[in-house]
Tab-separated table of C-alpha atoms and ligand atoms in Angstrom:
chain	number	residue	atom	x	y	z
A	2	MET	CA	25.007	37.316	25.536
A	3	LYS	CA	24.821	33.564	25.919
A	4	ARG	CA	21.100	33.837	26.546
A	5	PHE	CA	20.743	36.010	23.435
A	6	PHE	CA	22.367	33.324	21.286
A	7	THR	CA	20.284	30.582	22.882
A	8	SER	CA	17.106	32.489	22.023
A	9	LEU	CA	18.388	33.013	18.487
A	10	THR	CA	18.996	29.284	18.131
A	11	VAL	CA	15.499	28.502	19.403
A	12	LEU	CA	14.025	31.044	16.968
A	13	ALA	CA	16.053	29.590	14.122
A	14	ILE	CA	14.857	26.051	14.897
A	15	LEU	CA	11.246	27.237	15.134
A	16	ALA	CA	11.563	29.138	11.853
A	17	THR	CA	13.069	26.142	10.045
A	18	SER	CA	10.381	23.745	11.177
A	19	THR	CA	7.631	26.201	10.196
A	20	VAL	CA	9.173	26.749	6.780
A	21	SER	CA	9.816	23.084	6.088
A	22	LYS	CA	6.198	22.125	6.752
A	23	ALA	CA	4.755	24.982	4.734
A	24	ASP	CA	7.046	24.132	1.866
A	25	VAL	CA	5.088	21.127	0.697
A	26	SER	CA	2.851	22.598	-1.980
A	27	ILE	CA	-0.615	21.371	-2.934
A	28	GLU	CA	-2.239	21.876	-6.316
A	29	LYS	CA	-5.727	20.799	-7.233
A	30	SER	CA	-6.737	19.950	-10.802
A	31	SER	CA	-9.403	17.989	-12.640
A	32	PHE	CA	-8.850	14.259	-13.168
A	33	GLY	CA	-11.946	13.931	-15.340
A	34	GLN	CA	-15.469	12.671	-14.834
A	35	THR	CA	-16.668	9.207	-13.913
A	36	LYS	CA	-19.013	7.360	-16.266
A	37	SER	CA	-21.860	8.347	-13.983
A	38	GLY	CA	-20.930	12.022	-14.259
A	39	ASP	CA	-19.124	12.652	-10.972
A	40	GLU	CA	-16.240	15.136	-11.053
A	41	VAL	CA	-12.945	13.647	-9.895
A	42	ASP	CA	-10.111	15.815	-8.595
A	43	LEU	CA	-6.389	15.266	-8.518
A	44	TYR	CA	-4.219	16.688	-5.744
A	45	THR	CA	-0.519	17.114	-6.446
A	46	LEU	CA	1.771	17.378	-3.432
A	47	LYS	CA	5.370	18.461	-3.898
A	48	ASN	CA	8.065	18.843	-1.286
A	49	GLU	CA	11.221	21.008	-1.315
A	50	ALA	CA	13.307	18.033	-2.462
A	51	GLY	CA	11.110	17.747	-5.562
A	52	MET	CA	9.286	14.547	-4.591
A	53	THR	CA	5.796	14.634	-6.097
A	54	VAL	CA	2.765	12.583	-5.158
A	55	CYS	CA	-0.598	12.710	-6.928
A	56	LEU	CA	-3.809	11.612	-5.252
A	57	SER	CA	-7.199	11.219	-6.847
A	58	THR	CA	-10.575	11.468	-5.154
A	59	ARG	CA	-11.798	8.308	-6.923
A	60	GLY	CA	-10.799	5.533	-4.579
A	61	ALA	CA	-8.559	7.887	-2.514
A	62	THR	CA	-5.922	6.682	-4.935
A	63	ILE	CA	-2.183	7.306	-5.240
A	64	THR	CA	-1.763	7.884	-8.983
A	65	GLN	CA	1.868	9.087	-9.190
A	66	ILE	CA	4.984	9.050	-7.008
A	67	HIS	CA	8.045	10.799	-8.433
A	68	VAL	CA	11.254	10.161	-6.511
A	69	PRO	CA	14.958	10.618	-7.346
A	70	ASP	CA	17.447	7.849	-8.100
A	71	LYS	CA	21.054	7.741	-6.843
A	72	ASP	CA	21.998	10.399	-9.464
A	73	GLY	CA	19.116	12.652	-8.553
A	74	LYS	CA	17.055	11.699	-11.614
A	75	PHE	CA	13.320	11.565	-10.949
A	76	ALA	CA	10.959	8.815	-12.117
A	77	ASP	CA	7.372	7.906	-11.387
A	78	VAL	CA	7.622	4.609	-9.489
A	79	THR	CA	3.976	3.603	-9.218
A	80	LEU	CA	1.540	2.164	-11.768
A	81	GLY	CA	-1.619	3.964	-12.802
A	82	PHE	CA	-3.494	5.798	-15.520
A	83	ASP	CA	-3.494	9.330	-16.901
A	84	ASP	CA	-7.067	10.082	-15.956
A	85	VAL	CA	-10.117	8.653	-14.272
A	86	SER	CA	-11.315	6.755	-17.368
A	87	GLY	CA	-8.302	4.414	-17.078
A	88	TYR	CA	-9.167	3.671	-13.468
A	89	GLU	CA	-12.739	2.835	-14.487
A	90	GLY	CA	-11.585	0.520	-17.272
A	91	GLU	CA	-10.948	-3.215	-17.227
A	92	ASP	CA	-7.181	-2.808	-17.138
A	93	ASN	CA	-7.235	-1.361	-13.655
A	94	GLN	CA	-6.101	-3.908	-11.098
A	95	TYR	CA	-6.589	-1.715	-8.032
A	96	PHE	CA	-3.627	0.498	-9.029
A	97	GLY	CA	-2.821	2.727	-6.050
A	98	ASN	CA	-6.360	2.413	-4.704
A	99	THR	CA	-7.645	2.349	-1.200
A	100	THR	CA	-8.984	-1.150	-0.843
A	101	GLY	CA	-11.897	-2.101	1.410
A	102	ARG	CA	-14.202	-2.189	3.318
A	103	VAL	CA	-12.321	-5.481	3.655
A	104	CYS	CA	-9.225	-5.909	1.522
A	105	ASN	CA	-8.194	-9.280	0.079
A	106	ARG	CA	-10.528	-12.273	0.246
A	107	ILE	CA	-13.527	-13.364	2.295
A	108	ALA	CA	-14.180	-17.071	1.733
A	109	LEU	CA	-17.277	-17.655	-0.427
A	110	GLY	CA	-18.307	-14.066	0.364
A	111	LYS	CA	-19.950	-15.176	3.598
A	112	PHE	CA	-19.633	-14.409	7.274
A	113	THR	CA	-21.743	-14.459	10.418
A	114	LEU	CA	-21.669	-11.630	12.909
A	115	ASP	CA	-23.763	-11.193	16.058
A	116	GLY	CA	-25.937	-14.113	14.952
A	117	GLU	CA	-26.679	-12.690	11.504
A	118	ASP	CA	-25.499	-14.175	8.214
A	119	TYR	CA	-24.103	-11.837	5.591
A	120	GLU	CA	-23.580	-12.507	1.891
A	121	LEU	CA	-21.260	-10.407	-0.211
A	122	ALA	CA	-20.573	-10.212	-3.940
A	123	ILE	CA	-18.470	-13.011	-5.413
A	124	ASN	CA	-16.065	-11.121	-7.645
A	125	ASN	CA	-13.128	-13.524	-7.518
A	126	GLU	CA	-14.645	-16.996	-7.891
A	127	PRO	CA	-15.551	-18.477	-5.472
A	128	ASN	CA	-14.645	-15.656	-3.091
A	129	HIS	CA	-15.228	-12.006	-2.325
A	130	LEU	CA	-12.212	-9.783	-3.096
A	131	HIS	CA	-11.246	-6.250	-2.067
A	132	GLY	CA	-14.632	-5.059	-0.810
A	133	GLY	CA	-16.898	-5.990	-3.694
A	134	LYS	CA	-18.087	-5.210	-7.183
A	135	ASP	CA	-19.601	-1.790	-7.690
A	136	ARG	CA	-19.255	0.304	-4.541
A	137	SER	CA	-16.057	-0.949	-2.937
A	138	LEU	CA	-13.859	1.838	-1.557
A	139	ASP	CA	-11.601	1.878	-4.614
A	140	LYS	CA	-14.527	2.747	-6.905
A	141	VAL	CA	-16.335	5.513	-5.064
A	142	VAL	CA	-15.549	9.224	-5.163
A	143	TRP	CA	-14.284	10.508	-1.816
A	144	LYS	CA	-14.507	14.032	-0.387
A	145	ALA	CA	-11.169	15.764	-0.077
A	146	GLU	CA	-9.874	18.427	2.244
A	147	GLU	CA	-6.429	19.975	2.115
A	148	VAL	CA	-4.424	19.758	5.335
A	149	ARG	CA	-1.808	22.302	6.311
A	150	ASP	CA	-1.039	21.732	9.898
A	151	GLU	CA	2.077	22.369	11.970
A	152	LYS	CA	1.703	19.067	13.748
A	153	THR	CA	0.271	16.688	11.164
A	154	GLY	CA	2.027	18.144	8.119
A	155	THR	CA	0.769	18.981	4.658
A	156	GLY	CA	-1.468	16.788	2.560
A	157	VAL	CA	-5.037	15.784	1.863
A	158	THR	CA	-7.677	14.050	3.966
A	159	PHE	CA	-10.132	11.911	2.032
A	160	SER	CA	-13.411	10.906	3.603
A	161	TYR	CA	-16.262	8.678	2.575
A	162	THR	CA	-19.368	7.435	4.338
A	163	SER	CA	-20.455	4.016	3.195
A	164	PRO	CA	-24.153	3.494	3.943
A	165	ASP	CA	-25.417	0.539	5.982
A	166	GLY	CA	-25.596	-2.481	3.682
A	167	GLU	CA	-23.349	-1.108	0.941
A	168	GLU	CA	-21.733	-4.059	-0.845
A	169	GLY	CA	-23.552	-6.233	1.688
A	170	TYR	CA	-21.579	-5.080	4.741
A	171	PRO	CA	-23.418	-4.167	7.958
A	172	GLY	CA	-23.284	-0.702	9.485
A	173	LYS	CA	-22.850	2.835	8.247
A	174	LEU	CA	-19.089	3.190	8.003
A	175	SER	CA	-17.371	6.585	7.965
A	176	VAL	CA	-13.817	6.286	6.730
A	177	SER	CA	-11.102	8.884	6.453
A	178	ILE	CA	-7.510	8.712	5.252
A	179	ARG	CA	-5.043	11.521	5.693
A	180	TYR	CA	-2.140	11.429	3.248
A	181	THR	CA	0.762	13.691	4.104
A	182	LEU	CA	4.058	14.191	2.331
A	183	THR	CA	7.101	14.927	4.448
A	184	GLU	CA	10.283	16.774	3.578
A	185	ASP	CA	12.233	13.532	3.942
A	186	ASN	CA	10.293	11.787	1.151
A	187	LYS	CA	7.734	9.891	3.173
A	188	ILE	CA	4.087	9.384	2.326
A	189	ARG	CA	2.227	8.926	5.562
A	190	MET	CA	-1.247	7.389	5.554
A	191	ASN	CA	-3.381	7.784	8.660
A	192	TYR	CA	-6.586	5.784	8.406
A	193	SER	CA	-9.568	6.008	10.680
A	194	ALA	CA	-13.108	4.619	10.617
A	195	LYS	CA	-16.248	4.602	12.745
A	196	THR	CA	-19.331	2.429	12.444
A	197	ASP	CA	-22.821	2.380	13.940
A	198	LYS	CA	-23.045	-1.459	13.873
A	199	ALA	CA	-20.393	-4.132	14.356
A	200	THR	CA	-18.728	-4.755	11.010
A	201	PRO	CA	-15.488	-6.134	9.586
A	202	VAL	CA	-12.969	-3.508	8.455
A	203	ASN	CA	-9.581	-4.132	6.869
A	204	LEU	CA	-8.179	-1.278	4.807
A	205	THR	CA	-5.032	-1.095	2.736
A	206	ASN	CA	-3.393	0.815	-0.061
A	207	HIS	CA	-2.861	-1.143	-3.263
A	208	ALA	CA	0.032	0.787	-4.859
A	209	TYR	CA	2.164	-1.150	-7.358
A	210	PHE	CA	5.860	-0.263	-7.247
A	211	ASN	CA	8.661	-0.529	-9.754
A	212	LEU	CA	11.577	1.482	-8.410
A	213	GLY	CA	13.165	1.595	-11.867
A	214	GLY	CA	10.106	3.551	-13.004
A	215	ALA	CA	6.560	2.410	-13.809
A	216	GLY	CA	6.623	0.648	-17.181
A	217	SER	CA	10.108	-0.854	-16.677
A	218	GLU	CA	10.150	-4.383	-17.936
A	219	THR	CA	10.422	-6.346	-14.712
A	220	VAL	CA	10.680	-6.119	-10.985
A	221	LEU	CA	12.436	-9.468	-10.595
A	222	ASN	CA	15.843	-7.849	-10.070
A	223	HIS	CA	14.575	-5.795	-7.162
A	224	GLN	CA	15.631	-7.003	-3.740
A	225	LEU	CA	13.209	-7.429	-0.891
A	226	LYS	CA	13.430	-7.898	2.827
A	227	LEU	CA	10.338	-8.598	4.898
A	228	GLU	CA	10.275	-8.333	8.668
A	229	ALA	CA	8.307	-11.574	8.800
A	230	ASP	CA	9.381	-15.018	9.993
A	231	LYS	CA	5.943	-16.480	9.315
A	232	TYR	CA	3.109	-16.431	6.805
A	233	THR	CA	-0.454	-17.655	6.437
A	234	PRO	CA	-0.597	-20.638	4.026
A	235	THR	CA	-3.629	-20.724	1.743
A	236	ASP	CA	-5.858	-23.227	-0.055
A	237	GLU	CA	-6.372	-23.496	-3.823
A	238	THR	CA	-8.547	-20.368	-3.820
A	239	LEU	CA	-6.032	-18.282	-1.824
A	240	ILE	CA	-8.021	-18.471	1.400
A	241	PRO	CA	-5.812	-18.950	4.484
A	242	THR	CA	-6.081	-22.380	6.022
A	243	GLY	CA	-5.923	-20.771	9.471
A	244	LYS	CA	-2.422	-22.066	10.143
A	245	ILE	CA	0.571	-19.821	10.676
A	246	GLU	CA	3.800	-21.334	9.389
A	247	SER	CA	7.471	-20.488	9.284
A	248	VAL	CA	8.978	-19.152	6.044
A	249	GLU	CA	12.268	-20.842	6.813
A	250	GLY	CA	13.564	-22.997	3.989
A	251	THR	CA	10.766	-21.890	1.623
A	252	GLU	CA	10.593	-19.468	-1.318
A	253	LEU	CA	8.849	-17.121	1.081
A	254	ASP	CA	11.930	-16.535	3.176
A	255	PHE	CA	12.672	-12.837	2.769
A	256	THR	CA	14.098	-12.456	6.258
A	257	LYS	CA	17.324	-11.429	4.535
A	258	MET	CA	17.532	-9.138	1.517
A	259	LYS	CA	16.792	-11.358	-1.488
A	260	LYS	CA	16.183	-10.911	-5.204
A	261	ILE	CA	12.462	-11.209	-5.930
A	262	GLY	CA	13.230	-13.336	-8.986
A	263	ALA	CA	15.589	-15.696	-7.167
A	264	ARG	CA	13.034	-18.415	-6.486
A	265	ILE	CA	9.790	-17.122	-7.939
A	266	LYS	CA	9.722	-19.792	-10.673
A	267	LYS	CA	9.000	-22.398	-8.004
A	268	LEU	CA	5.677	-20.655	-7.436
A	269	ASP	CA	4.659	-20.519	-11.096
A	270	ASP	CA	2.450	-23.575	-10.850
A	271	THR	CA	0.906	-22.815	-7.499
A	272	ALA	CA	-2.543	-21.286	-7.021
A	273	ALA	CA	-0.889	-17.947	-6.241
A	274	LEU	CA	0.963	-17.945	-9.618
A	275	GLY	CA	3.903	-16.219	-7.957
A	276	TYR	CA	4.097	-14.244	-4.743
A	277	ASP	CA	0.628	-13.496	-3.464
A	278	HIS	CA	0.957	-14.248	0.230
A	279	ASN	CA	0.113	-12.655	3.528
A	280	PHE	CA	3.201	-12.410	5.719
A	281	VAL	CA	2.793	-12.342	9.476
A	282	LEU	CA	4.881	-9.413	10.594
A	283	ASN	CA	7.203	-9.944	13.531
A	284	ASN	CA	5.884	-6.703	14.942
A	285	GLN	CA	2.571	-7.494	16.607
A	286	THR	CA	2.680	-4.564	19.003
A	287	GLY	CA	0.253	-2.311	17.163
A	288	LYS	CA	3.018	0.297	16.972
A	289	VAL	CA	4.428	1.601	13.699
A	290	LYS	CA	7.542	-0.388	12.797
A	291	LEU	CA	9.532	-1.384	9.733
A	292	ALA	CA	7.723	-4.081	7.717
A	293	ALA	CA	9.424	-4.214	4.298
A	294	THR	CA	12.447	-2.892	2.423
A	295	LEU	CA	12.461	-2.912	-1.371
A	296	ARG	CA	15.616	-1.965	-3.222
A	297	ASP	CA	16.394	-1.551	-6.915
A	298	PRO	CA	20.163	-2.033	-7.369
A	299	GLU	CA	20.093	-0.355	-10.772
A	300	SER	CA	18.486	2.964	-9.882
A	301	GLY	CA	19.551	2.831	-6.250
A	302	ARG	CA	16.011	3.709	-5.153
A	303	VAL	CA	14.812	2.206	-1.898
A	304	LEU	CA	11.291	1.957	-0.510
A	305	THR	CA	10.635	1.048	3.085
A	306	VAL	CA	7.157	0.309	4.337
A	307	LEU	CA	6.390	0.962	7.978
A	308	THR	CA	3.116	-0.011	9.537
A	309	ASP	CA	1.248	-0.809	12.720
A	310	GLN	CA	-0.663	-3.625	10.967
A	311	PRO	CA	-0.047	-7.302	11.842
A	312	GLY	CA	0.370	-8.444	8.219
A	313	ILE	CA	1.567	-7.497	4.776
A	314	GLN	CA	0.435	-8.988	1.466
A	315	PHE	CA	3.335	-9.319	-0.941
A	316	TYR	CA	1.858	-9.598	-4.430
A	317	SER	CA	4.257	-9.841	-7.354
A	318	GLY	CA	2.015	-8.473	-10.101
A	319	ASN	CA	1.208	-11.934	-11.442
A	320	PHE	CA	-1.915	-10.725	-13.218
A	321	LEU	CA	-0.335	-7.726	-14.915
A	322	LYS	CA	-0.888	-8.416	-18.584
A	323	GLY	CA	0.844	-5.729	-20.602
A	324	GLN	CA	-2.001	-3.244	-20.284
A	325	LYS	CA	-1.192	0.364	-21.172
A	326	GLY	CA	-0.912	2.803	-18.320
A	327	LYS	CA	0.361	6.345	-17.837
A	328	GLY	CA	1.905	7.846	-20.968
A	329	GLY	CA	1.054	4.671	-22.911
A	330	LYS	CA	3.649	2.623	-21.023
A	331	GLU	CA	3.044	-1.108	-20.845
A	332	TYR	CA	2.740	-2.892	-17.534
A	333	ALA	CA	4.163	-6.347	-18.178
A	334	HIS	CA	3.641	-9.517	-16.140
A	335	ARG	CA	5.559	-9.107	-12.839
A	336	SER	CA	6.717	-5.612	-13.668
A	337	ALA	CA	5.612	-4.218	-10.297
A	338	ILE	CA	4.844	-5.432	-6.798
A	339	CYS	CA	2.390	-4.501	-4.082
A	340	LEU	CA	3.215	-4.441	-0.386
A	341	GLU	CA	-0.196	-4.175	1.230
A	342	ALA	CA	-0.143	-3.571	4.974
A	343	GLN	CA	-3.248	-5.193	6.402
A	344	HIS	CA	-4.896	-7.654	8.756
A	345	TYR	CA	-4.833	-11.232	7.493
A	346	PRO	CA	-7.189	-12.293	4.667
A	347	ASN	CA	-10.520	-13.836	5.658
A	348	SER	CA	-9.960	-12.858	9.304
A	349	VAL	CA	-13.704	-12.445	9.734
A	350	ASN	CA	-14.047	-16.248	9.403
A	351	ILE	CA	-10.909	-17.372	11.250
A	352	GLU	CA	-10.976	-17.188	14.990
A	353	GLY	CA	-7.264	-17.388	15.707
A	354	PHE	CA	-6.394	-14.364	13.551
A	355	PRO	CA	-6.286	-10.825	14.965
A	356	SER	CA	-9.836	-9.504	14.814
A	357	THR	CA	-11.043	-7.188	12.068
A	358	ILE	CA	-14.380	-6.470	13.740
A	359	LEU	CA	-15.021	-2.807	14.433
A	360	LYS	CA	-17.646	-2.087	17.070
A	361	PRO	CA	-19.608	1.155	17.403
A	362	ASP	CA	-17.794	2.197	20.584
A	363	ALA	CA	-14.340	1.858	18.997
A	364	THR	CA	-12.381	3.645	16.271
A	365	TYR	CA	-10.481	1.810	13.555
A	366	GLN	CA	-7.031	3.304	13.194
A	367	GLN	CA	-4.097	2.449	11.009
A	368	ILE	CA	-0.838	4.140	10.135
A	369	THR	CA	1.245	3.043	7.161
A	370	VAL	CA	4.221	4.926	5.750
A	371	TYR	CA	5.958	4.618	2.362
A	372	SER	CA	9.448	6.016	2.824
A	373	PHE	CA	11.731	6.637	-0.166
A	374	SER	CA	15.506	6.991	-0.187
A	375	VAL	CA	18.505	5.943	-2.270
A	376	VAL	CA	21.190	3.369	-1.583
A	377	LYS	CA	24.229	5.085	-0.152
A	378	PRO	CA	27.431	4.449	-2.171
A	379	LYS	CA	28.725	2.001	0.449
A	380	GLU	CA	25.528	-0.050	0.448
A	381	GLU	CA	25.558	-0.017	-3.339
A	382	GLY	CA	29.081	-1.463	-3.357
A	383	GLU	CA	27.906	-4.187	-1.021
A	384	THR	CA	24.969	-4.980	-3.290
A	385	LYS	CA	27.203	-5.312	-6.334
A	386	THR	CA	29.594	-7.590	-4.500
A	387	SER	CA	26.806	-9.835	-3.300
A	388	GLU	CA	25.350	-9.977	-6.813
A	389	LYS	CA	28.553	-11.633	-8.012
A	390	LYS	CA	27.864	-14.475	-5.642
A	391	PRO	CA	24.303	-15.531	-6.402
A	392	SER	CA	24.279	-18.064	-3.610
A	393	GLU	CA	24.513	-15.242	-1.082
A	394	ASN	CA	21.706	-13.481	-2.789
A	395	LYS	CA	19.142	-16.212	-2.201
B	426	BGC	C1	-4.391	-9.968	-4.224
B	426	BGC	C2	-4.275	-10.699	-5.536
B	426	BGC	C3	-5.123	-10.009	-6.552
B	426	BGC	C4	-4.673	-8.577	-6.670
B	426	BGC	C5	-5.592	-7.829	-7.598
B	426	BGC	C6	-3.905	-8.582	-4.427
B	426	BGC	O1	-4.055	-7.869	-3.252
B	426	BGC	O2	-3.683	-10.614	-3.206
B	426	BGC	O3	-4.670	-12.037	-5.401
B	426	BGC	O4	-5.060	-10.631	-7.788
B	426	BGC	O5	-4.696	-7.959	-5.425
B	426	BGC	O6	-4.985	-6.795	-8.191
């Protein structure tokens, strides 16, 4: 009898796990055509809990993320456009895109590798930003394949092969990113890349978050905690000086939960115009660990970012300019932030930084997870209390 029940339990567990994985649905629809006539698809993933994520084949982009607040009300918490034409327009600031081949800046667009000098497009005077001008990874149309796998989960794998020399980078680079949605409201991104010639690779996702809903006026009341005691200071053009310094006593100290707006004004007149800094994560093990926690006290929504990357760029939407996004909503200055898990900017030119060089005999791999939840009533109480005492909130 006991054995009978044990087998029943095992069967029940097996059945539940099978059902829960199969229960993330995938729908494919058209997202429009690029200016050059390429068809772009949109994949909509939805889990049992109702969380919805939309992914477009242009730029392997996250275009929508609908998650519940503390009362169960859903909102889309990421910035973007209604169709591909918005993403091709001037108002797109890498919303939700995959950024690369090398995200962030390469000083003066130059580097030397294996004795050869390379020159890249200067698209952020005087530097190279986010992989280039015309064929960076955010601008090309990727192939997509639906994934329904017991082990890996349900989602979409995007792949793109960047030919040797594209945007000035050496080597033919084959990149793939598998996005999966879990039943516990996580978006999991598994990156991988292979090259046939040594080349720098640094990939990230450039999603902008406002946990009150995309188009909410500001993100300055959100609270942030970064698992980073150090950061990489930069020069006037946002290129790291090569030093690694402590955040202690500076506006960059997010080692404890702190309001984003608490000290941002002090950065108004700096080159970064706000937060636009690479934080050196405490976790340098190459294993996936907590990197950032973002919390909106009003809606109760919480985002945690987990990654195996050594750094995270915290960018406070300083260049958002009131452009119109999804449903005609305006994206005001500092109304969303990016938390870009990555290697440090300009690593290809700075010896002391963890290397971004991928060699033909190796595989680039990265895992980053966006995990959504809500503040539990007790935590919420704590937040309110601490808000009454602003000094504790700094
Ligand atoms: C960079 C910013 C840049 C922004 C573009 C961020 O990753 O750090 O400097 O302006 O991307 O949207």
